[in-house]
PDB file of C-alpha atoms in Angstrom:
ATOM      1  CA  MET A   5      22.573  55.480  28.816  1.00  0.00           C
ATOM      2  CA  ILE A   6      20.236  58.593  29.306  1.00  0.00           C
ATOM      3  CA  GLU A   7      22.474  60.178  26.579  1.00  0.00           C
ATOM      4  CA  ALA A   8      22.265  57.576  24.461  1.00  0.00           C
ATOM      5  CA  GLU A   9      18.479  57.132  24.529  1.00  0.00           C
ATOM      6  CA  ARG A  10      18.043  60.662  23.896  1.00  0.00           C
ATOM      7  CA  GLU A  11      20.556  60.959  20.772  1.00  0.00           C
ATOM      8  CA  SER A  12      17.979  57.696  19.579  1.00  0.00           C
ATOM      9  CA  ALA A  13      15.215  59.470  19.825  1.00  0.00           C
ATOM     10  CA  ARG A  14      16.537  62.797  17.437  1.00  0.00           C
ATOM     11  CA  LEU A  15      17.362  60.244  15.302  1.00  0.00           C
ATOM     12  CA  LYS A  16      14.207  58.568  14.652  1.00  0.00           C
ATOM     13  CA  PRO A  17      12.205  61.543  13.759  1.00  0.00           C
ATOM     14  CA  LEU A  18      14.830  62.549  11.371  1.00  0.00           C
ATOM     15  CA  LEU A  19      15.274  58.939   9.776  1.00  0.00           C
ATOM     16  CA  ARG A  20      11.410  59.232   9.469  1.00  0.00           C
ATOM     17  CA  VAL A  21      11.732  62.295   7.270  1.00  0.00           C
ATOM     18  CA  LEU A  22      14.450  61.004   5.181  1.00  0.00           C
ATOM     19  CA  GLY A  23      12.477  57.621   4.511  1.00  0.00           C
ATOM     20  CA  VAL A  24      14.807  55.496   6.092  1.00  0.00           C
ATOM     21  CA  ALA A  25      13.789  52.360   8.230  1.00  0.00           C
ATOM     22  CA  ALA A  26      15.126  52.766  11.752  1.00  0.00           C
ATOM     23  CA  SER A  27      16.017  48.541  11.435  1.00  0.00           C
ATOM     24  CA  SER A  28      18.113  49.513   8.214  1.00  0.00           C
ATOM     25  CA  TRP A  29      20.025  52.308  10.128  1.00  0.00           C
ATOM     26  CA  TYR A  30      20.932  50.540  13.345  1.00  0.00           C
ATOM     27  CA  HIS A  31      21.603  47.246  11.076  1.00  0.00           C
ATOM     28  CA  ARG A  32      25.273  46.284  12.271  1.00  0.00           C
ATOM     29  CA  PRO A  33      27.091  43.784   9.842  1.00  0.00           C
ATOM     30  CA  ALA A  34      26.682  39.901  11.048  1.00  0.00           C
ATOM     31  CA  ALA A  35      29.797  38.761  13.107  1.00  0.00           C
ATOM     32  CA  GLU A  36      32.465  36.451  11.840  1.00  0.00           C
ATOM     33  CA  PRO A  37      31.241  33.036  10.802  1.00  0.00           C
ATOM     34  CA  LYS A  38      32.199  30.949  13.916  1.00  0.00           C
ATOM     35  CA  ARG A  39      34.961  28.431  13.281  1.00  0.00           C
ATOM     36  CA  PRO A  40      33.806  24.914  12.265  1.00  0.00           C
ATOM     37  CA  GLY A  41      34.009  22.560  15.485  1.00  0.00           C
ATOM     38  CA  PRO A  42      35.977  19.410  15.701  1.00  0.00           C
ATOM     39  CA  ALA A  43      34.958  16.854  12.796  1.00  0.00           C
ATOM     40  CA  ARG A  44      32.026  13.717  13.784  1.00  0.00           C
ATOM     41  CA  LYS A  45      33.243  10.776  15.029  1.00  0.00           C
ATOM     42  CA  PRO A  46      32.660   7.854  12.583  1.00  0.00           C
ATOM     43  CA  LEU A  47      29.683   5.644  12.713  1.00  0.00           C
ATOM     44  CA  ASP A  48      30.624   2.431  14.258  1.00  0.00           C
ATOM     45  CA  GLU A  49      30.455  -0.173  11.235  1.00  0.00           C
ATOM     46  CA  ALA A  50      29.281  -2.666  12.879  1.00  0.00           C
ATOM     47  CA  LEU A  51      26.475  -0.985  14.793  1.00  0.00           C
ATOM     48  CA  LYS A  52      25.821   0.813  11.264  1.00  0.00           C
ATOM     49  CA  ALA A  53      25.347  -2.528   9.535  1.00  0.00           C
ATOM     50  CA  THR A  54      23.094  -4.143  12.085  1.00  0.00           C
ATOM     51  CA  VAL A  55      20.760  -0.966  11.959  1.00  0.00           C
ATOM     52  CA  VAL A  56      20.599  -0.882   8.117  1.00  0.00           C
ATOM     53  CA  ASP A  57      19.573  -4.764   8.647  1.00  0.00           C
ATOM     54  CA  PHE A  58      16.751  -4.171  10.625  1.00  0.00           C
ATOM     55  CA  ALA A  59      15.830  -0.863   8.629  1.00  0.00           C
ATOM     56  CA  THR A  60      16.076  -3.025   5.188  1.00  0.00           C
ATOM     57  CA  LYS A  61      13.751  -5.709   7.179  1.00  0.00           C
ATOM     58  CA  ASN A  62      10.749  -3.317   8.618  1.00  0.00           C
ATOM     59  CA  PRO A  63      10.847  -0.417   6.069  1.00  0.00           C
ATOM     60  CA  TRP A  64       7.410   0.560   7.723  1.00  0.00           C
ATOM     61  CA  TRP A  65       9.086   1.975  10.897  1.00  0.00           C
ATOM     62  CA  GLY A  66      10.787   5.075  11.488  1.00  0.00           C
ATOM     63  CA  TYR A  67      13.975   5.629  13.362  1.00  0.00           C
ATOM     64  CA  LYS A  68      12.799   6.404  16.512  1.00  0.00           C
ATOM     65  CA  ARG A  69      10.602   3.248  16.898  1.00  0.00           C
ATOM     66  CA  LEU A  70      13.457   1.445  15.062  1.00  0.00           C
ATOM     67  CA  ALA A  71      15.955   2.195  18.044  1.00  0.00           C
ATOM     68  CA  ILE A  72      13.747   0.937  20.750  1.00  0.00           C
ATOM     69  CA  VAL A  73      13.125  -2.376  18.777  1.00  0.00           C
ATOM     70  CA  LEU A  74      17.064  -2.324  18.376  1.00  0.00           C
ATOM     71  CA  ARG A  75      17.680  -1.656  22.302  1.00  0.00           C
ATOM     72  CA  ARG A  76      15.159  -4.212  22.893  1.00  0.00           C
ATOM     73  CA  ALA A  77      17.110  -6.927  20.859  1.00  0.00           C
ATOM     74  CA  GLY A  78      20.059  -6.180  22.872  1.00  0.00           C
ATOM     75  CA  HIS A  79      21.860  -3.576  20.639  1.00  0.00           C
ATOM     76  CA  LEU A  80      23.208  -0.152  22.850  1.00  0.00           C
ATOM     77  CA  VAL A  81      21.639   2.087  20.286  1.00  0.00           C
ATOM     78  CA  SER A  82      20.611   5.828  20.724  1.00  0.00           C
ATOM     79  CA  LYS A  83      17.995   7.644  18.618  1.00  0.00           C
ATOM     80  CA  LYS A  84      20.675   9.761  17.326  1.00  0.00           C
ATOM     81  CA  PHE A  85      22.491   7.144  16.136  1.00  0.00           C
ATOM     82  CA  VAL A  86      19.999   5.547  14.624  1.00  0.00           C
ATOM     83  CA  HIS A  87      18.800   8.815  12.904  1.00  0.00           C
ATOM     84  CA  ALA A  88      22.475   9.319  11.777  1.00  0.00           C
ATOM     85  CA  VAL A  89      22.492   6.102  10.028  1.00  0.00           C
ATOM     86  CA  PHE A  90      19.090   6.775   8.413  1.00  0.00           C
ATOM     87  CA  LYS A  91      20.640   9.878   6.842  1.00  0.00           C
ATOM     88  CA  ALA A  92      23.819   8.777   6.030  1.00  0.00           C
ATOM     89  CA  GLU A  93      22.372   5.433   3.910  1.00  0.00           C
ATOM     90  CA  GLY A  94      19.339   7.834   2.621  1.00  0.00           C
ATOM     91  CA  LEU A  95      16.954   5.779   4.376  1.00  0.00           C
ATOM     92  CA  MET A  96      15.137   8.677   5.791  1.00  0.00           C
ATOM     93  CA  GLN A  97      13.150   9.117   1.797  1.00  0.00           C
ATOM     94  CA  LYS A  98       9.333   9.704   1.924  1.00  0.00           C
ATOM     95  CA  ARG A  99       7.219   6.392   2.020  1.00  0.00           C
ATOM     96  CA  ARG A 100       6.237   4.873  -0.881  1.00  0.00           C
ATOM     97  CA  ALA A 101       2.717   3.341  -1.712  1.00  0.00           C
ATOM     98  CA  THR A 102       3.106  -0.761  -1.726  1.00  0.00           C
ATOM     99  CA  LYS A 103       1.132  -2.611  -4.611  1.00  0.00           C
ATOM    100  CA  ALA A 104      -1.081  -4.011  -1.315  1.00  0.00           C
ATOM    101  CA  GLU A 105      -1.449  -0.857  -0.218  1.00  0.00           C
ATOM    102  CA  LEU A 106      -2.355   0.703  -3.961  1.00  0.00           C
ATOM    103  CA  TYR A 107      -4.968  -2.301  -4.150  1.00  0.00           C
ATOM    104  CA  GLN A 108      -6.914  -1.831  -0.806  1.00  0.00           C
ATOM    105  CA  SER A 109      -7.256   1.899  -2.042  1.00  0.00           C
ATOM    106  CA  ALA A 110      -8.038   0.888  -5.522  1.00  0.00           C
ATOM    107  CA  LYS A 111     -10.951  -1.512  -3.826  1.00  0.00           C
ATOM    108  CA  LEU A 112     -12.210   0.870  -0.943  1.00  0.00           C
ATOM    109  CA  PHE A 113     -13.045   3.718  -3.904  1.00  0.00           C
ATOM    110  CA  GLU A 114     -15.465   0.980  -5.717  1.00  0.00           C
ATOM    111  CA  LEU A 115     -17.220   1.471  -2.376  1.00  0.00           C
ATOM    112  CA  LEU A 116     -17.053   5.268  -1.832  1.00  0.00           C
ATOM    113  CA  PRO A 117     -20.379   6.976  -2.824  1.00  0.00           C
ATOM    114  CA  THR A 118     -20.410   9.014  -6.210  1.00  0.00           C
ATOM    115  CA  ARG A 119     -24.029  10.191  -5.438  1.00  0.00           C
ATOM    116  CA  PRO A 120     -26.821  11.205  -2.677  1.00  0.00           C
ATOM    117  CA  ASN A 121     -28.524   7.994  -1.006  1.00  0.00           C
ATOM    118  CA  ALA A 122     -26.294   5.606  -1.761  1.00  0.00           C
ATOM    119  CA  LEU A 123     -24.832   5.443   1.729  1.00  0.00           C
ATOM    120  CA  TRP A 124     -26.111   6.469   5.014  1.00  0.00           C
ATOM    121  CA  GLN A 125     -24.151   6.163   8.734  1.00  0.00           C
ATOM    122  CA  ALA A 126     -26.643   5.919  11.764  1.00  0.00           C
ATOM    123  CA  ASP A 127     -25.409   6.273  15.120  1.00  0.00           C
ATOM    124  CA  VAL A 128     -26.360   7.193  18.763  1.00  0.00           C
ATOM    125  CA  THR A 129     -24.920   9.770  20.506  1.00  0.00           C
ATOM    126  CA  TYR A 130     -25.570  10.740  24.836  1.00  0.00           C
ATOM    127  CA  ILE A 131     -27.166  14.263  25.620  1.00  0.00           C
ATOM    128  CA  HIS A 132     -27.882  14.988  29.568  1.00  0.00           C
ATOM    129  CA  ILE A 133     -31.172  16.788  30.137  1.00  0.00           C
ATOM    130  CA  PRO A 134     -30.797  18.908  33.801  1.00  0.00           C
ATOM    131  CA  GLY A 135     -33.691  17.175  35.687  1.00  0.00           C
ATOM    132  CA  TYR A 136     -34.345  14.337  33.272  1.00  0.00           C
ATOM    133  CA  GLY A 137     -31.161  12.391  32.957  1.00  0.00           C
ATOM    134  CA  TRP A 138     -29.719  10.640  30.034  1.00  0.00           C
ATOM    135  CA  TRP A 139     -31.262  11.158  26.495  1.00  0.00           C
ATOM    136  CA  TYR A 140     -30.146   9.750  23.681  1.00  0.00           C
ATOM    137  CA  ALA A 141     -29.647  11.517  19.896  1.00  0.00           C
ATOM    138  CA  VAL A 142     -30.180   9.107  17.228  1.00  0.00           C
ATOM    139  CA  THR A 143     -28.442  10.356  13.896  1.00  0.00           C
ATOM    140  CA  VAL A 144     -28.424   9.095  10.419  1.00  0.00           C
ATOM    141  CA  ILE A 145     -26.726  11.031   8.011  1.00  0.00           C
ATOM    142  CA  ASP A 146     -25.862  10.829   4.379  1.00  0.00           C
ATOM    143  CA  TYR A 147     -22.173  10.232   3.632  1.00  0.00           C
ATOM    144  CA  PHE A 148     -21.946  11.675   0.238  1.00  0.00           C
ATOM    145  CA  SER A 149     -23.511  15.247   1.102  1.00  0.00           C
ATOM    146  CA  ARG A 150     -23.243  14.841   4.916  1.00  0.00           C
ATOM    147  CA  TYR A 151     -26.816  15.809   4.728  1.00  0.00           C
ATOM    148  CA  LEU A 152     -28.329  15.106   8.657  1.00  0.00           C
ATOM    149  CA  LEU A 153     -31.210  13.068   7.554  1.00  0.00           C
ATOM    150  CA  ALA A 154     -32.746  12.644  11.058  1.00  0.00           C
ATOM    151  CA  CYS A 155     -31.976  13.317  14.497  1.00  0.00           C
ATOM    152  CA  HIS A 156     -34.020  11.595  16.991  1.00  0.00           C
ATOM    153  CA  LEU A 157     -34.519  12.294  20.608  1.00  0.00           C
ATOM    154  CA  THR A 158     -35.371   9.563  23.135  1.00  0.00           C
ATOM    155  CA  ALA A 159     -35.446   8.625  26.179  1.00  0.00           C
ATOM    156  CA  SER A 160     -33.353   4.989  25.407  1.00  0.00           C
ATOM    157  CA  TYR A 161     -31.503   3.680  22.136  1.00  0.00           C
ATOM    158  CA  SER A 162     -33.859   0.248  22.166  1.00  0.00           C
ATOM    159  CA  ALA A 163     -34.349  -1.208  18.760  1.00  0.00           C
ATOM    160  CA  PRO A 164     -37.846   0.248  17.937  1.00  0.00           C
ATOM    161  CA  GLU A 165     -36.158   3.507  18.618  1.00  0.00           C
ATOM    162  CA  VAL A 166     -33.359   3.456  16.534  1.00  0.00           C
ATOM    163  CA  SER A 167     -35.749   2.260  13.928  1.00  0.00           C
ATOM    164  CA  ALA A 168     -37.673   4.987  14.421  1.00  0.00           C
ATOM    165  CA  ALA A 169     -34.936   7.266  13.497  1.00  0.00           C
ATOM    166  CA  ILE A 170     -34.489   5.333  10.538  1.00  0.00           C
ATOM    167  CA  GLU A 171     -37.890   5.981   9.412  1.00  0.00           C
ATOM    168  CA  LEU A 172     -37.708   9.423  10.221  1.00  0.00           C
ATOM    169  CA  ALA A 173     -34.648   9.423   7.502  1.00  0.00           C
ATOM    170  CA  ILE A 174     -36.225   7.189   4.840  1.00  0.00           C
ATOM    171  CA  LYS A 175     -39.012   9.908   5.450  1.00  0.00           C
ATOM    172  CA  GLU A 176     -36.828  12.707   4.565  1.00  0.00           C
ATOM    173  CA  ALA A 177     -35.402  11.536   2.367  1.00  0.00           C
ATOM    174  CA  GLU A 178     -38.818  10.371   0.150  1.00  0.00           C
ATOM    175  CA  ARG A 179     -39.920  13.533   0.902  1.00  0.00           C
ATOM    176  CA  LEU A 180     -37.107  15.568  -1.241  1.00  0.00           C
ATOM    177  CA  HIS A 181     -36.664  13.077  -3.940  1.00  0.00           C
ATOM    178  CA  GLY A 182     -39.379  10.587  -3.919  1.00  0.00           C
ATOM    179  CA  PRO A 183     -39.314   6.993  -3.517  1.00  0.00           C
ATOM    180  CA  LEU A 184     -35.186   5.715  -3.270  1.00  0.00           C
ATOM    181  CA  GLU A 185     -34.727   4.287  -6.538  1.00  0.00           C
ATOM    182  CA  ARG A 186     -31.473   1.811  -4.850  1.00  0.00           C
ATOM    183  CA  THR A 187     -30.975   0.060  -1.874  1.00  0.00           C
ATOM    184  CA  PRO A 188     -28.501   2.379   0.322  1.00  0.00           C
ATOM    185  CA  PHE A 189     -25.705   0.935   2.451  1.00  0.00           C
ATOM    186  CA  LEU A 190     -26.527   1.386   6.213  1.00  0.00           C
ATOM    187  CA  VAL A 191     -23.199   1.525   8.106  1.00  0.00           C
ATOM    188  CA  THR A 192     -23.339   1.059  11.684  1.00  0.00           C
ATOM    189  CA  ASP A 193     -21.497   0.152  14.659  1.00  0.00           C
ATOM    190  CA  ASN A 194     -22.170  -2.851  16.605  1.00  0.00           C
ATOM    191  CA  GLY A 195     -24.394  -1.585  19.513  1.00  0.00           C
ATOM    192  CA  SER A 196     -26.821  -3.477  20.702  1.00  0.00           C
ATOM    193  CA  CYS A 197     -29.648  -1.803  19.043  1.00  0.00           C
ATOM    194  CA  PHE A 198     -28.279  -2.511  15.686  1.00  0.00           C
ATOM    195  CA  LEU A 199     -27.682  -5.921  16.327  1.00  0.00           C
ATOM    196  CA  ALA A 200     -30.921  -6.863  17.812  1.00  0.00           C
ATOM    197  CA  ARG A 201     -33.173  -8.639  15.564  1.00  0.00           C
ATOM    198  CA  ARG A 202     -36.213  -5.928  15.847  1.00  0.00           C
ATOM    199  CA  PHE A 203     -34.138  -3.414  14.455  1.00  0.00           C
ATOM    200  CA  GLN A 204     -32.535  -6.062  11.510  1.00  0.00           C
ATOM    201  CA  SER A 205     -36.194  -7.104  10.906  1.00  0.00           C
ATOM    202  CA  ALA A 206     -36.981  -3.321   9.947  1.00  0.00           C
ATOM    203  CA  ILE A 207     -34.492  -3.001   7.753  1.00  0.00           C
ATOM    204  CA  LYS A 208     -34.546  -6.390   5.791  1.00  0.00           C
ATOM    205  CA  ASP A 209     -35.810  -4.895   2.600  1.00  0.00           C
ATOM    206  CA  LYS A 210     -34.834  -1.110   2.909  1.00  0.00           C
ATOM    207  CA  PHE A 211     -31.000  -1.821   3.580  1.00  0.00           C
ATOM    208  CA  ARG A 212     -27.950  -3.460   3.144  1.00  0.00           C
ATOM    209  CA  HIS A 213     -26.918  -3.121   6.181  1.00  0.00           C
ATOM    210  CA  VAL A 214     -22.831  -2.861   7.100  1.00  0.00           C
ATOM    211  CA  ARG A 215     -21.194  -3.314  10.666  1.00  0.00           C
ATOM    212  CA  THR A 216     -18.077  -1.718  11.228  1.00  0.00           C
ATOM    213  CA  ARG A 217     -15.573  -4.163  13.220  1.00  0.00           C
ATOM    214  CA  TYR A 218     -15.297  -3.932  16.617  1.00  0.00           C
ATOM    215  CA  ARG A 219     -14.031  -1.323  18.651  1.00  0.00           C
ATOM    216  CA  THR A 220     -13.270   0.214  15.638  1.00  0.00           C
ATOM    217  CA  PRO A 221     -14.884   3.805  16.223  1.00  0.00           C
ATOM    218  CA  GLN A 222     -12.621   5.509  13.318  1.00  0.00           C
ATOM    219  CA  GLN A 223     -14.559   3.047  10.637  1.00  0.00           C
ATOM    220  CA  LEU A 224     -17.318   5.512  11.559  1.00  0.00           C
ATOM    221  CA  GLY A 225     -15.664   8.713  11.446  1.00  0.00           C
ATOM    222  CA  LEU A 226     -17.903  10.587   9.728  1.00  0.00           C
ATOM    223  CA  LEU A 227     -20.723  10.623  12.836  1.00  0.00           C
ATOM    224  CA  GLU A 228     -18.322  10.448  14.901  1.00  0.00           C
ATOM    225  CA  ARG A 229     -16.684  13.760  13.691  1.00  0.00           C
ATOM    226  CA  PHE A 230     -20.475  15.083  13.609  1.00  0.00           C
ATOM    227  CA  HIS A 231     -21.362  14.284  16.819  1.00  0.00           C
ATOM    228  CA  GLN A 232     -18.125  16.571  17.718  1.00  0.00           C
ATOM    229  CA  THR A 233     -20.259  19.236  15.620  1.00  0.00           C
ATOM    230  CA  LEU A 234     -23.453  18.459  17.575  1.00  0.00           C
ATOM    231  CA  LYS A 235     -21.682  18.742  20.892  1.00  0.00           C
ATOM    232  CA  ARG A 236     -19.890  22.194  20.305  1.00  0.00           C
ATOM    233  CA  GLU A 237     -22.469  23.874  17.977  1.00  0.00           C
ATOM    234  CA  GLU A 238     -25.698  22.895  20.218  1.00  0.00           C
ATOM    235  CA  VAL A 239     -25.206  21.126  22.915  1.00  0.00           C
ATOM    236  CA  TYR A 240     -22.581  22.694  24.889  1.00  0.00           C
ATOM    237  CA  TRP A 241     -24.464  26.060  24.019  1.00  0.00           C
ATOM    238  CA  GLN A 242     -27.508  24.851  25.855  1.00  0.00           C
ATOM    239  CA  LEU A 243     -29.383  23.897  28.861  1.00  0.00           C
ATOM    240  CA  TYR A 244     -32.537  22.434  27.308  1.00  0.00           C
ATOM    241  CA  ASP A 245     -35.957  23.233  29.972  1.00  0.00           C
ATOM    242  CA  ASN A 246     -37.264  19.383  29.091  1.00  0.00           C
ATOM    243  CA  PRO A 247     -37.057  16.914  26.461  1.00  0.00           C
ATOM    244  CA  GLN A 248     -39.562  18.948  24.357  1.00  0.00           C
ATOM    245  CA  ASP A 249     -37.752  21.917  24.413  1.00  0.00           C
ATOM    246  CA  SER A 250     -34.391  19.686  23.825  1.00  0.00           C
ATOM    247  CA  ARG A 251     -36.076  18.470  20.441  1.00  0.00           C
ATOM    248  CA  GLU A 252     -37.213  21.877  19.208  1.00  0.00           C
ATOM    249  CA  LYS A 253     -33.559  23.181  19.489  1.00  0.00           C
ATOM    250  CA  LEU A 254     -32.349  19.861  18.097  1.00  0.00           C
ATOM    251  CA  ASP A 255     -34.656  20.542  14.755  1.00  0.00           C
ATOM    252  CA  ALA A 256     -33.394  23.998  14.457  1.00  0.00           C
ATOM    253  CA  PHE A 257     -30.023  23.030  14.669  1.00  0.00           C
ATOM    254  CA  ARG A 258     -30.696  20.444  12.277  1.00  0.00           C
ATOM    255  CA  GLN A 259     -31.835  22.855   9.863  1.00  0.00           C
ATOM    256  CA  ARG A 260     -28.913  25.472  10.325  1.00  0.00           C
ATOM    257  CA  TYR A 261     -26.372  22.505   9.770  1.00  0.00           C
ATOM    258  CA  ASN A 262     -28.200  21.628   6.636  1.00  0.00           C
ATOM    259  CA  ASP A 263     -29.487  25.027   5.006  1.00  0.00           C
ATOM    260  CA  VAL A 264     -26.590  27.305   6.692  1.00  0.00           C
ATOM    261  CA  ARG A 265     -23.344  25.691   7.706  1.00  0.00           C
ATOM    262  CA  PRO A 266     -21.080  25.550   4.767  1.00  0.00           C
ATOM    263  CA  HIS A 267     -19.309  21.969   5.265  1.00  0.00           C
ATOM    264  CA  TRP A 268     -15.235  22.028   4.265  1.00  0.00           C
ATOM    265  CA  ALA A 269     -15.599  18.566   3.015  1.00  0.00           C
ATOM    266  CA  LEU A 270     -18.322  20.217   0.322  1.00  0.00           C
ATOM    267  CA  GLU A 271     -15.968  21.997  -2.220  1.00  0.00           C
ATOM    268  CA  PRO A 272     -17.728  22.746  -5.258  1.00  0.00           C
ATOM    269  CA  ALA A 273     -16.322  21.391  -8.403  1.00  0.00           C
ATOM    270  CA  ASP A 274     -15.923  24.746 -10.222  1.00  0.00           C
ATOM    271  CA  GLY A 275     -14.092  26.335  -7.395  1.00  0.00           C
ATOM    272  CA  GLY A 276     -15.888  28.917  -4.470  1.00  0.00           C
ATOM    273  CA  ASP A 277     -17.016  28.901  -0.722  1.00  0.00           C
ATOM    274  CA  ALA A 278     -17.500  25.482   0.237  1.00  0.00           C
ATOM    275  CA  LEU A 279     -21.179  24.670   0.445  1.00  0.00           C
ATOM    276  CA  THR A 280     -24.186  23.042   2.545  1.00  0.00           C
ATOM    277  CA  PRO A 281     -24.899  20.128   3.014  1.00  0.00           C
ATOM    278  CA  THR A 282     -28.838  21.288   1.433  1.00  0.00           C
ATOM    279  CA  ASP A 283     -26.786  22.261  -2.154  1.00  0.00           C
ATOM    280  CA  VAL A 284     -25.463  18.956  -2.812  1.00  0.00           C
ATOM    281  CA  TYR A 285     -28.395  16.615  -1.423  1.00  0.00           C
ATOM    282  CA  VAL A 286     -31.225  18.512  -2.685  1.00  0.00           C
ATOM    283  CA  LYS A 287     -29.883  20.948  -5.105  1.00  0.00           C
ATOM    284  CA  GLN A 288     -27.421  18.476  -6.643  1.00  0.00           C
ATOM    285  CA  ALA A 289     -24.289  20.602  -6.737  1.00  0.00           C
ATOM    286  CA  SER A 290     -21.213  19.103  -8.386  1.00  0.00           C
ATOM    287  CA  ILE A 291     -18.483  19.112  -5.684  1.00  0.00           C
ATOM    288  CA  LYS A 292     -14.745  17.865  -5.629  1.00  0.00           C
ATOM    289  CA  LEU A 293     -13.578  14.433  -4.501  1.00  0.00           C
ATOM    290  CA  PRO A 294     -11.768  14.692  -1.101  1.00  0.00           C
ATOM    291  CA  LYS A 295      -8.044  14.434  -1.652  1.00  0.00           C
ATOM    292  CA  TRP A 296      -7.943  10.786   0.209  1.00  0.00           C
ATOM    293  CA  GLN A 297     -10.917   9.609  -1.926  1.00  0.00           C
ATOM    294  CA  GLY A 298      -8.510  11.047  -4.766  1.00  0.00           C
ATOM    295  CA  TRP A 299      -5.946   9.008  -3.962  1.00  0.00           C
ATOM    296  CA  ALA A 300      -7.985   6.092  -3.605  1.00  0.00           C
ATOM    297  CA  LYS A 301      -9.175   6.893  -7.482  1.00  0.00           C
ATOM    298  CA  GLY A 302      -5.925   6.956  -8.617  1.00  0.00           C
ATOM    299  CA  ALA A 303      -4.734   3.900  -6.936  1.00  0.00           C
ATOM    300  CA  LYS A 304      -6.075   2.136 -10.029  1.00  0.00           C
ATOM    301  CA  LYS A 305      -4.029   3.605 -12.274  1.00  0.00           C
ATOM    302  CA  LYS A 306      -0.718   3.417 -10.381  1.00  0.00           C
ATOM    303  CA  LEU A 307      -1.337  -0.343  -9.263  1.00  0.00           C
ATOM    304  CA  ASP A 308      -2.134  -0.836 -13.320  1.00  0.00           C
ATOM    305  CA  GLU A 309       1.590   0.619 -13.876  1.00  0.00           C
ATOM    306  CA  ALA A 310       3.061  -0.579 -11.217  1.00  0.00           C
ATOM    307  CA  MET A 311       2.257  -3.910 -12.446  1.00  0.00           C
ATOM    308  CA  GLN A 312       2.957  -3.817 -15.689  1.00  0.00           C
ATOM    309  CA  GLN A 313       6.412  -2.328 -14.869  1.00  0.00           C
ATOM    310  CA  ASP A 314       6.657  -5.578 -12.856  1.00  0.00           C
ATOM    311  CA  ALA A 315       5.594  -7.746 -16.490  1.00  0.00           C
ATOM    312  CA  GLU A 316       8.218  -5.851 -18.072  1.00  0.00           C
ATOM    313  CA  LEU A 317      11.397  -6.736 -16.015  1.00  0.00           C
ATOM    314  CA  ARG A 318       9.895 -10.225 -15.952  1.00  0.00           C
ATOM    315  CA  ARG A 319      10.088 -10.471 -19.545  1.00  0.00           C
ATOM    316  CA  ALA A 320      13.767  -8.861 -19.881  1.00  0.00           C
ATOM    317  CA  ALA A 321      14.837 -11.292 -17.319  1.00  0.00           C
TER     318      ALA A 321
END
């Protein structure tokens, strides 16, 4: 053992001088391939037909979920068996969009903003200040540019306080763009402050208010994701002395977020590094559509092609 290590120690410097990699020198030819094992047992044809029937009637489910459904229906099948059937029958193919999905995506694209001040989102998040309890940050963001229009810290999220945050957002937008030429959409959830009559009255002539479905925070996903950034890059780094200290630091964060921090969703149309919200909202820089929005844009063309193919098949029949 020791002699072998000494031999190796003397050999490596020599290989280095010769320019030969030690890994190549010590490489050994691969062992002989293993003998093939026993042939796989053929799949039970009756059970296989049952799996195919269920898969045909439920094309939106993968083999794992379908295995559970089959067992709940009284068929003794394993996940491995269903996977084997899927593989044998070519059911593992990539999912194709249905015409209904293409239609919904095409309609969705019509609602997506293509310029600043077309669609805003507003929401409330919690911030704890030591010695003062829970306070609330009412945030308003421009969907297209991701520009943070307002981050209003308040002791309550009543309708007047939320309305005050909206007014701050309007002032910021008008400071940079002048009076709003078109009435923006304002998307909120169904919080009591957004349902209150005082809030509805305050925004009546200024916005087209759209509320998300109940218990679906993902429909307000842009702001939900922004709140995660707010917490990770500001709130979780600070122990605020008092509400005024919190306001000052949140205002510094808003400036940093808008002016300095590159946003991955803001990819310049001509390529290059990611832009900041200020580049897009204030300087009107052109950006590429996010991939999922590009899918929605192309859905209209795909839908037209699918409908045309159906029409040709009907004429041929």
